[in-house]
Amino acid sequence: MDAVAWGLMGGVVALLIIATVVVHLLRRRLPDQLNPALLDSISSRLRAWWLLLAGLAGALMLGKTATVMLFFLISFWTLREFITVAPTRPGDHRALFWVFVLATPAQYLLVAFAQYELFAILIPVYAMLFLHARIALSNDPVQFLERTAKIQIGLMICVYCLSYTPALLTALPLDPKGYSPNTRLLFFFVLITQLNDALQFAWSQLPSRHYLVPNINPTRTWEGLLGGTASVTLLGALLSWATPFGSSWVAAGMALAVALAGFAGGITMSAIKRDRGVKDYGTLVEGHSGVLDRLDSLCFAAPVFFHLTKVYFHYFPYVPS
Amino acid sequence: MIPHLLRILLAQIAQLLSGASVRWVDCQPDTCQRIYFANHTSHLDAVVIWSSLPMAVRALTRPVAAKDYWAAGPIRRYLSQEVFNALLIDRQDIKVHQTPIQEILDAIADRHSLILFPEGGRSSGEEVGEFKSGLYHLARRRPDLELIPVYLDNMNRILPRGEFLPVPLLTRITFGPPMWLEQGEHKQAFLERARAAVVRLRDL
């Protein structure tokens, strides 16, 4: 981590402290005028951000391997949340075992060793082939396609897509002298996805509400999407000094892409939850959000951001300042 | 010393592996003498319930387990007797004068609580099976014990019957309100009521 990354992190800590204090004061001073459910939702988000920040800061300080390890643990946890709400049959047991103990660690090992050609195809091709064959071997044809599709999509979102976040550190060589520009890239990416979640949520609270997909998510509005995306794009431009991108236009464009992909992630995971009849992933207890509820946008945006960045630096190589 | 450390370690591992969220519905953890009775779908059930209890309660709570499984081999025997302090019951060899009920009552005296699986064996997990009469006999002999229904969710997917490798999914343990044997209640009616108390927790 270099001075810029430290500065950025200090800014985030300051922002979180202010938000936490404000929420605490609102709870104390105006208990009757505010919707308690809204405050609870904000508190739970703040708690998640503190945890994410602490984990990420610690991992980045320890180095690349620790960061890959952190995201491996997150993937493992979100996948178990996902499979817990997805219906599987006893015949899937052995296949699921290999999904957890083989496919997931293998993906992150390949990310750690920067084997881009392999980690880009491991889960979409080889895990997919293995999964289908293994479940066929279990001799239970009932709803075969539904079962394999559910496990495969869980593996794709929770493991494959998310693993592109630590791949920003390992598989995107920018500076032969070290990976500090990559650290900034990763931090910028995580910050933008989380700001995007926060701002879309904030803009959705406007009195004017035009619902986007009320059957899938009753809180997403056009106001939230447009306002959130516009403000995140602006913030991306303002934060361009902290990124390895040369210009604020590029940083703004990246932030816009991340905002749209993050939004897509949010509504896709809402659709899956609606289909399964659950409100949250995670603890199986009503009212407690799981890790996947907080990181759905990150999962979707990670490969988009990785590939856009890779293409950009291919044509406009990074110049150390 | 070593069994004590192993106890803490294994409880932590069980909690991590099962990712258990624990709910107490109209009931609080307590060190008073109780019988926790639950649906049974996997070999891990007793450990998961036991590890979800607070430490002080855990120290007084003894799982009832089948001797043919838990006394086979030195590791299982060590774990069941030294670490989990389990009460091993012989399922094959039940004598008239030395019934398991009497053995259990002698063993818990006026101190220990029990974890019991009244279905008598593991089920596939979709339905809770009929209860065997052990719970009734215990309740009749010791009407002062609180009977706590427990429902274990998803354990049948973590380690189903006939599998030996667990899949680390998330589980949920629900402890329900205490019940007792009513005055003059018949065996069958009581067992049905106890089973319904467990099933009810599934949908809460």
XYZ file of C-alpha atoms in Angstrom:
525
model
C 0.000 0.000 0.000
C 1.286 3.463 -0.845
C 0.453 6.958 0.407
C -2.475 7.371 -2.003
C -4.121 4.132 -0.883
C -3.617 5.077 2.758
C -5.169 8.480 2.107
C -8.148 6.918 0.378
C -8.628 4.457 3.194
C -8.410 7.246 5.769
C -11.119 9.096 3.854
C -13.361 6.028 3.897
C -12.831 5.584 7.635
C -13.756 9.224 8.209
C -16.885 8.836 6.062
C -17.945 5.709 7.961
C -17.350 7.355 11.336
C -19.500 10.339 10.335
C -22.284 8.057 9.017
C -22.217 5.875 12.139
C -22.356 8.899 14.452
C -25.204 10.472 12.452
C -27.281 7.281 12.535
C -26.618 6.905 16.248
C -27.704 10.490 16.921
C -30.819 10.128 14.740
C -31.826 7.072 16.731
C -31.386 8.931 20.025
C -32.863 12.295 19.090
C -35.728 11.551 16.721
C -37.004 8.092 17.581
C -40.614 8.777 16.562
C -40.208 10.768 13.362
C -38.159 8.199 11.482
C -39.040 4.817 10.104
C -37.280 2.285 12.388
C -37.071 -0.293 9.584
C -35.172 2.205 7.449
C -32.752 2.964 10.293
C -32.220 -0.749 10.934
C -31.461 -1.281 7.264
C -28.930 1.570 7.307
C -27.320 0.268 10.504
C -26.944 -3.211 9.058
C -25.314 -1.767 5.927
C -22.944 0.312 8.042
C -21.973 -2.739 10.073
C -21.272 -4.657 6.884
C -19.105 -1.822 5.536
C -17.052 -1.615 8.699
C -16.430 -5.359 8.460
C -15.601 -5.200 4.757
C -13.241 -2.269 5.298
C -11.485 -3.946 8.210
C -11.066 -7.206 6.268
C -9.903 -5.506 3.110
C -7.485 -3.130 4.853
C -5.968 -5.980 6.845
C -5.648 -8.217 3.801
C -4.159 -5.521 1.578
C -1.607 -4.686 4.260
C -0.583 -8.346 4.501
C -0.200 -8.625 0.737
C -1.547 -10.328 -2.361
C -1.870 -13.821 -0.942
C -3.834 -12.615 2.066
C -6.206 -10.711 -0.204
C -6.811 -13.767 -2.403
C -7.389 -15.763 0.799
C -9.916 -13.193 2.071
C -11.951 -13.388 -1.124
C -11.739 -17.181 -1.092
C -13.332 -17.168 2.363
C -16.012 -14.710 1.207
C -16.769 -16.902 -1.827
C -16.989 -19.996 0.311
C -19.390 -18.285 2.696
C -21.614 -16.745 -0.005
C -21.762 -20.054 -1.875
C -22.993 -21.863 1.222
C -25.600 -19.146 1.688
C -26.669 -19.590 -1.940
C -26.834 -23.389 -1.935
C -28.663 -23.324 1.412
C -31.651 -21.554 -0.157
C -31.408 -23.428 -3.485
C -33.290 -26.722 -3.408
C -31.083 -29.718 -4.060
C -31.801 -33.415 -3.831
C -29.909 -36.135 -1.958
C -28.412 -37.221 -5.295
C -26.543 -33.887 -5.508
C -24.670 -34.440 -2.263
C -21.398 -35.771 -3.683
C -21.351 -33.202 -6.490
C -21.883 -30.419 -3.941
C -19.050 -31.760 -1.847
C -16.640 -31.397 -4.790
C -18.015 -27.953 -5.605
C -17.040 -26.767 -2.131
C -13.766 -28.557 -1.553
C -12.348 -28.725 -5.091
C -13.808 -26.167 -7.511
C -13.813 -23.214 -5.111
C -10.237 -23.567 -3.786
C -8.932 -24.444 -7.261
C -10.361 -21.230 -8.716
C -8.607 -19.142 -6.064
C -5.345 -21.046 -6.391
C -5.334 -20.225 -10.090
C -6.088 -16.586 -9.264
C -3.265 -16.538 -6.715
C -0.837 -17.896 -9.307
C -2.183 -15.454 -11.923
C -3.148 -18.202 -14.383
C -5.605 -16.038 -16.316
C -6.145 -18.487 -19.202
C -7.070 -21.214 -16.721
C -9.125 -19.367 -14.127
C -11.187 -17.766 -16.880
C -12.453 -21.192 -18.009
C -12.192 -23.458 -14.963
C -15.738 -22.968 -13.671
C -17.678 -22.077 -16.848
C -16.243 -25.093 -18.703
C -14.645 -27.763 -16.555
C -16.622 -27.407 -13.338
C -19.760 -27.288 -15.485
C -18.884 -30.509 -17.320
C -17.895 -32.278 -14.103
C -20.987 -31.125 -12.210
C -23.421 -32.386 -14.835
C -21.661 -35.712 -15.245
C -21.398 -36.261 -11.478
C -25.079 -35.544 -10.921
C -26.007 -37.821 -13.828
C -23.986 -40.557 -12.117
C -26.128 -40.180 -8.997
C -28.918 -41.993 -10.857
C -31.647 -39.454 -10.071
C -33.164 -37.821 -13.164
C -35.830 -35.754 -11.394
C -35.490 -32.063 -12.404
C -31.979 -32.702 -13.633
C -31.607 -29.418 -15.533
C -33.059 -27.305 -12.741
C -30.731 -28.848 -10.175
C -27.566 -28.488 -12.224
C -28.508 -24.947 -13.285
C -28.983 -23.842 -9.690
C -25.654 -25.200 -8.535
C -23.846 -23.875 -11.611
C -25.248 -20.339 -11.289
C -24.312 -20.314 -7.608
C -20.772 -21.319 -8.477
C -20.584 -18.738 -11.261
C -21.823 -15.796 -9.182
C -20.357 -16.558 -5.769
C -17.006 -18.001 -6.828
C -16.152 -17.315 -10.468
C -17.337 -13.706 -10.692
C -16.164 -12.700 -7.240
C -12.686 -14.132 -7.862
C -12.084 -11.395 -10.444
C -11.770 -8.928 -7.557
C -8.485 -10.337 -6.153
C -7.458 -11.053 -9.761
C -7.115 -7.266 -10.087
C -4.052 -7.641 -7.856
C -2.503 -10.768 -9.314
C -3.435 -11.127 -12.969
C -3.152 -7.573 -14.251
C 0.546 -6.646 -14.386
C 0.776 -2.859 -14.625
C 4.021 -1.819 -13.012
C 7.104 -4.093 -13.083
C 8.310 -2.501 -9.817
C 5.374 -3.616 -7.679
C 1.659 -3.890 -7.420
C 0.729 -0.672 -5.649
C -1.271 0.628 -8.671
C -3.212 -2.660 -8.525
C -3.980 -2.077 -4.861
C -5.409 1.312 -5.749
C -7.393 -0.263 -8.579
C -8.916 -2.848 -6.260
C -9.707 -0.299 -3.592
C -11.288 2.052 -6.136
C -13.419 -0.796 -7.484
C -14.715 -1.957 -4.083
C -15.325 1.630 -2.997
C -17.319 2.442 -6.145
C -19.517 -0.669 -5.869
C -20.317 0.100 -2.237
C -20.906 3.827 -2.897
C -23.173 2.780 -5.742
C -25.230 0.563 -3.413
C -25.444 3.361 -0.860
C -26.348 6.083 -3.343
C -28.945 4.002 -5.194
C -30.496 3.254 -1.805
C -30.384 6.941 -0.839
C -31.894 8.161 -4.129
C -34.643 5.529 -3.821
C -35.827 7.307 -0.667
C -36.976 10.359 -2.666
C -40.703 11.040 -2.348
C -41.119 10.600 -6.100
C -40.982 6.868 -6.773
C -41.283 5.221 -10.182
C -40.779 1.524 -9.570
C -38.582 -0.365 -11.981
C -39.442 -4.016 -11.364
C -41.912 -4.058 -8.447
C -42.510 -7.806 -8.726
C -38.837 -8.524 -8.231
C -37.679 -5.795 -5.893
C -40.170 -3.361 -4.339
C -37.468 -0.864 -3.365
C -35.688 -0.254 -6.684
C -36.832 2.918 -8.441
C -35.898 4.795 -11.605
C -34.912 7.677 -9.333
C -32.515 5.370 -7.486
C -30.990 3.976 -10.687
C -30.543 7.286 -12.495
C -29.594 9.377 -9.474
C -27.283 6.698 -8.093
C -25.557 6.038 -11.406
C -25.085 9.744 -12.149
C -23.673 10.540 -8.722
C -21.357 7.511 -8.749
C -20.059 8.479 -12.187
C -19.312 11.947 -10.853
C -17.609 10.515 -7.768
C -15.533 8.235 -10.026
C -14.310 11.311 -11.917
C -13.525 13.105 -8.645
C -11.580 10.088 -7.361
C -9.520 9.667 -10.531
C -6.411 11.018 -8.713
C -6.458 7.826 -6.657
C -6.653 5.468 -9.653
C -4.011 4.361 -12.145
C -6.238 5.658 -14.974
C -4.696 8.683 -16.649
C -7.784 10.831 -16.977
C -10.906 11.580 -15.008
C -13.024 10.720 -18.087
C -11.772 7.154 -17.984
C -12.299 6.891 -14.222
C -15.841 8.246 -14.686
C -16.532 5.740 -17.463
C -15.271 2.862 -15.297
C -17.445 4.033 -12.404
C -20.450 4.177 -14.744
C -19.830 0.602 -15.944
C -19.416 -0.610 -12.355
C -22.620 1.176 -11.316
C -24.661 -0.444 -14.098
C -23.194 -3.919 -13.503
C -23.733 -3.542 -9.763
C -27.349 -2.593 -10.347
C -27.783 -5.639 -12.592
C -26.317 -7.816 -9.846
C -28.704 -6.423 -7.271
C -31.848 -7.091 -9.266
C -30.681 -10.521 -10.485
C -30.070 -11.700 -6.946
C -33.430 -10.206 -5.918
C -35.086 -12.240 -8.681
C -33.476 -15.434 -7.371
C -34.557 -14.623 -3.814
C -38.115 -13.902 -4.969
C -38.217 -17.164 -6.862
C -37.084 -19.040 -3.758
C -39.495 -17.093 -1.541
C -36.827 -15.755 0.807
C -36.119 -12.155 1.713
C -32.438 -12.535 2.512
C -29.657 -15.014 1.980
C -27.735 -16.202 4.944
C -28.846 -17.171 8.349
C -32.250 -18.687 7.469
C -33.611 -16.306 10.094
C -36.003 -13.632 8.945
C -34.604 -10.126 9.070
C -30.881 -10.892 9.098
C -29.129 -10.195 5.836
C -26.430 -12.536 4.678
C -23.059 -11.713 3.159
C -24.400 -12.347 -0.338
C -27.089 -9.677 0.127
C -24.329 -7.119 0.623
C -21.970 -8.350 -2.092
C -24.323 -9.194 -4.976
C -23.348 -6.012 -6.843
C -19.640 -6.691 -6.280
C -19.984 -10.200 -7.767
C -21.534 -8.892 -10.980
C -19.291 -5.885 -11.397
C -15.968 -7.682 -10.783
C -15.509 -9.397 -14.181
C -16.819 -6.308 -15.996
C -14.343 -4.025 -14.248
C -11.481 -6.523 -14.645
C -11.925 -6.928 -18.381
C -12.547 -3.237 -19.092
C -9.400 -2.378 -17.150
C -7.417 -5.089 -18.919
C -8.477 -3.866 -22.350
C -7.865 -0.231 -21.434
C -4.303 -0.837 -20.211
C -3.620 -3.017 -23.240
C -4.146 -0.031 -25.529
C -3.000 2.694 -23.129
C -0.181 1.212 -21.046
C 0.156 2.394 -17.473
C 2.712 5.141 -16.941
C 4.079 5.276 -13.375
C 3.874 8.832 -12.119
C -7.822 -30.865 30.809
C -7.493 -32.328 27.309
C -11.164 -33.379 27.102
C -12.103 -29.883 28.279
C -10.060 -28.177 25.549
C -11.327 -30.650 22.963
C -14.863 -29.838 24.066
C -14.361 -26.121 23.391
C -12.542 -26.790 20.124
C -15.116 -29.254 18.783
C -17.990 -26.955 19.744
C -16.330 -24.173 17.748
C -15.742 -26.469 14.762
C -19.322 -27.710 14.855
C -20.629 -24.148 14.923
C -18.384 -23.127 12.044
C -19.194 -26.202 9.949
C -22.922 -25.983 10.440
C -23.045 -22.160 10.353
C -25.838 -22.551 12.848
C -28.183 -19.756 13.661
C -29.831 -20.506 16.973
C -33.309 -19.335 17.924
C -35.019 -19.650 21.278
C -38.779 -19.297 20.769
C -40.717 -18.692 24.016
C -37.863 -20.348 25.868
C -34.533 -19.301 27.373
C -31.314 -21.232 27.961
C -31.267 -22.472 31.546
C -29.237 -24.864 33.670
C -32.350 -26.502 35.158
C -32.861 -30.176 34.318
C -34.328 -30.589 30.870
C -34.810 -33.089 28.077
C -34.114 -31.607 24.665
C -35.824 -33.763 22.049
C -35.234 -33.201 18.352
C -35.762 -34.558 14.870
C -32.855 -36.726 13.739
C -31.352 -36.789 10.259
C -27.570 -36.872 10.615
C -24.746 -38.121 12.814
C -23.829 -34.518 13.573
C -27.212 -33.637 15.114
C -26.283 -34.237 18.753
C -23.006 -32.326 18.451
C -24.702 -29.407 16.721
C -27.413 -29.092 19.391
C -24.881 -29.561 22.170
C -22.544 -26.895 20.757
C -25.375 -24.405 20.318
C -26.076 -24.396 24.055
C -24.320 -21.808 26.251
C -21.182 -23.197 27.896
C -22.662 -23.517 31.409
C -25.671 -25.426 30.051
C -23.493 -27.518 27.758
C -21.429 -28.739 30.727
C -24.568 -30.242 32.287
C -26.133 -31.667 29.123
C -25.558 -35.246 28.007
C -26.535 -36.559 24.568
C -28.174 -39.979 24.460
C -26.520 -42.013 21.712
C -26.564 -45.513 20.297
C -23.915 -47.782 21.765
C -23.481 -49.820 18.576
C -22.247 -46.707 16.734
C -20.571 -44.596 19.400
C -18.702 -47.343 21.270
C -17.209 -48.832 18.090
C -13.534 -47.985 17.755
C -11.266 -46.053 20.129
C -11.844 -42.575 18.645
C -15.645 -42.704 18.760
C -15.516 -44.204 22.236
C -13.147 -41.496 23.475
C -15.230 -38.710 21.927
C -18.560 -39.989 23.165
C -17.435 -40.817 26.691
C -14.701 -38.339 27.575
C -15.588 -35.344 25.445
C -19.350 -35.306 24.925
C -20.093 -37.217 28.114
C -22.722 -39.134 26.159
C -25.080 -41.716 27.609
C -24.643 -44.794 25.444
C -27.724 -46.942 25.095
C -27.689 -50.486 23.846
C -30.327 -50.675 21.121
C -29.933 -54.417 20.541
C -29.889 -55.833 24.031
C -32.797 -54.465 26.072
C -33.550 -56.484 29.216
C -36.697 -56.404 31.283
C -35.062 -55.596 34.593
C -32.356 -53.265 33.361
C -34.246 -51.003 30.944
C -32.459 -48.081 29.311
C -34.952 -45.743 30.989
C -33.667 -46.753 34.415
C -30.066 -46.424 33.245
C -30.751 -42.923 31.948
C -32.541 -41.830 35.110
C -29.705 -43.135 37.270
C -27.146 -41.383 35.137
C -28.722 -37.938 35.099
C -29.716 -38.040 38.797
C -30.777 -34.548 39.845
C -28.109 -32.728 37.877
C -27.870 -33.430 34.167
C -30.001 -32.580 31.168
C -30.426 -34.836 28.125
C -30.408 -34.549 24.354
C -32.703 -37.190 22.918
C -33.862 -38.210 19.448
C -37.230 -39.897 19.965
C -37.503 -41.113 16.372
C -35.032 -43.789 17.446
C -32.924 -43.491 14.301
C -32.161 -41.122 11.490
C -34.870 -40.233 8.988
C -34.460 -38.899 5.443
C -35.360 -35.438 6.660
C -38.482 -34.609 4.685
C -40.843 -35.804 7.418
C -40.407 -36.168 11.145
C -41.028 -39.841 11.944
C -43.186 -41.396 14.659
C -41.751 -41.023 18.171
C -40.694 -44.069 20.176
C -42.044 -44.355 23.691
C -38.804 -43.572 25.596
C -39.686 -39.899 25.963
C -43.045 -40.835 27.488
C -41.516 -43.189 30.037
C -38.924 -40.628 31.043
C -41.606 -37.961 31.443
C -43.776 -40.298 33.509
C -40.961 -41.222 35.887
C -39.608 -37.695 36.165
C -42.553 -35.284 35.702
C -40.411 -32.418 37.001
C -38.138 -32.363 33.933
C -38.823 -29.647 31.345
C -39.283 -31.172 27.892
C -37.885 -28.819 25.239
C -38.767 -29.494 21.572
C -35.925 -28.747 19.141
C -36.084 -28.567 15.365
C -32.964 -28.950 13.239
C -33.232 -27.492 9.770
C -31.124 -28.598 6.803
C -28.951 -31.134 8.659
C -30.210 -33.808 6.257
C -28.519 -31.861 3.436
C -25.271 -31.331 5.345
C -24.691 -34.993 6.135
C -27.482 -37.229 4.820
C -27.932 -40.793 5.849
C -25.416 -43.052 4.153
C -22.925 -40.281 3.336
C -19.690 -39.682 5.206
C -18.480 -36.376 3.748
C -20.341 -33.277 4.958
C -21.311 -30.376 2.674
C -20.910 -27.130 4.639
C -24.396 -25.639 4.220
C -26.060 -23.466 6.824
C -28.356 -24.905 9.431
C -30.859 -23.471 11.860
C -31.677 -24.719 15.337
C -34.950 -23.727 16.959
C -35.634 -24.364 20.646
C -39.336 -24.266 21.489
C -41.357 -23.644 24.661
C -41.139 -26.321 27.401
C -43.892 -28.933 27.720
C -44.766 -31.574 30.305
C -46.726 -34.804 30.468
C -50.297 -33.880 31.444
C -52.066 -35.637 34.278
C -53.560 -38.866 32.963
C -52.405 -38.226 29.403
C -52.171 -41.388 27.331
C -48.921 -42.516 25.795
C -49.986 -42.185 22.184
C -51.606 -38.771 22.694
C -48.517 -37.476 24.472
C -46.116 -38.749 21.795
C -48.256 -37.188 19.070
C -48.288 -33.885 20.947
C -44.518 -33.977 21.404
C -43.990 -34.711 17.728
C -46.322 -31.873 16.745
C -44.357 -29.516 19.015
C -41.188 -30.306 17.053
C -42.867 -30.053 13.641
C -44.443 -26.718 14.592
C -40.981 -25.163 15.013
C -40.130 -25.896 11.387
C -42.618 -23.362 10.074
C -42.094 -20.633 12.656
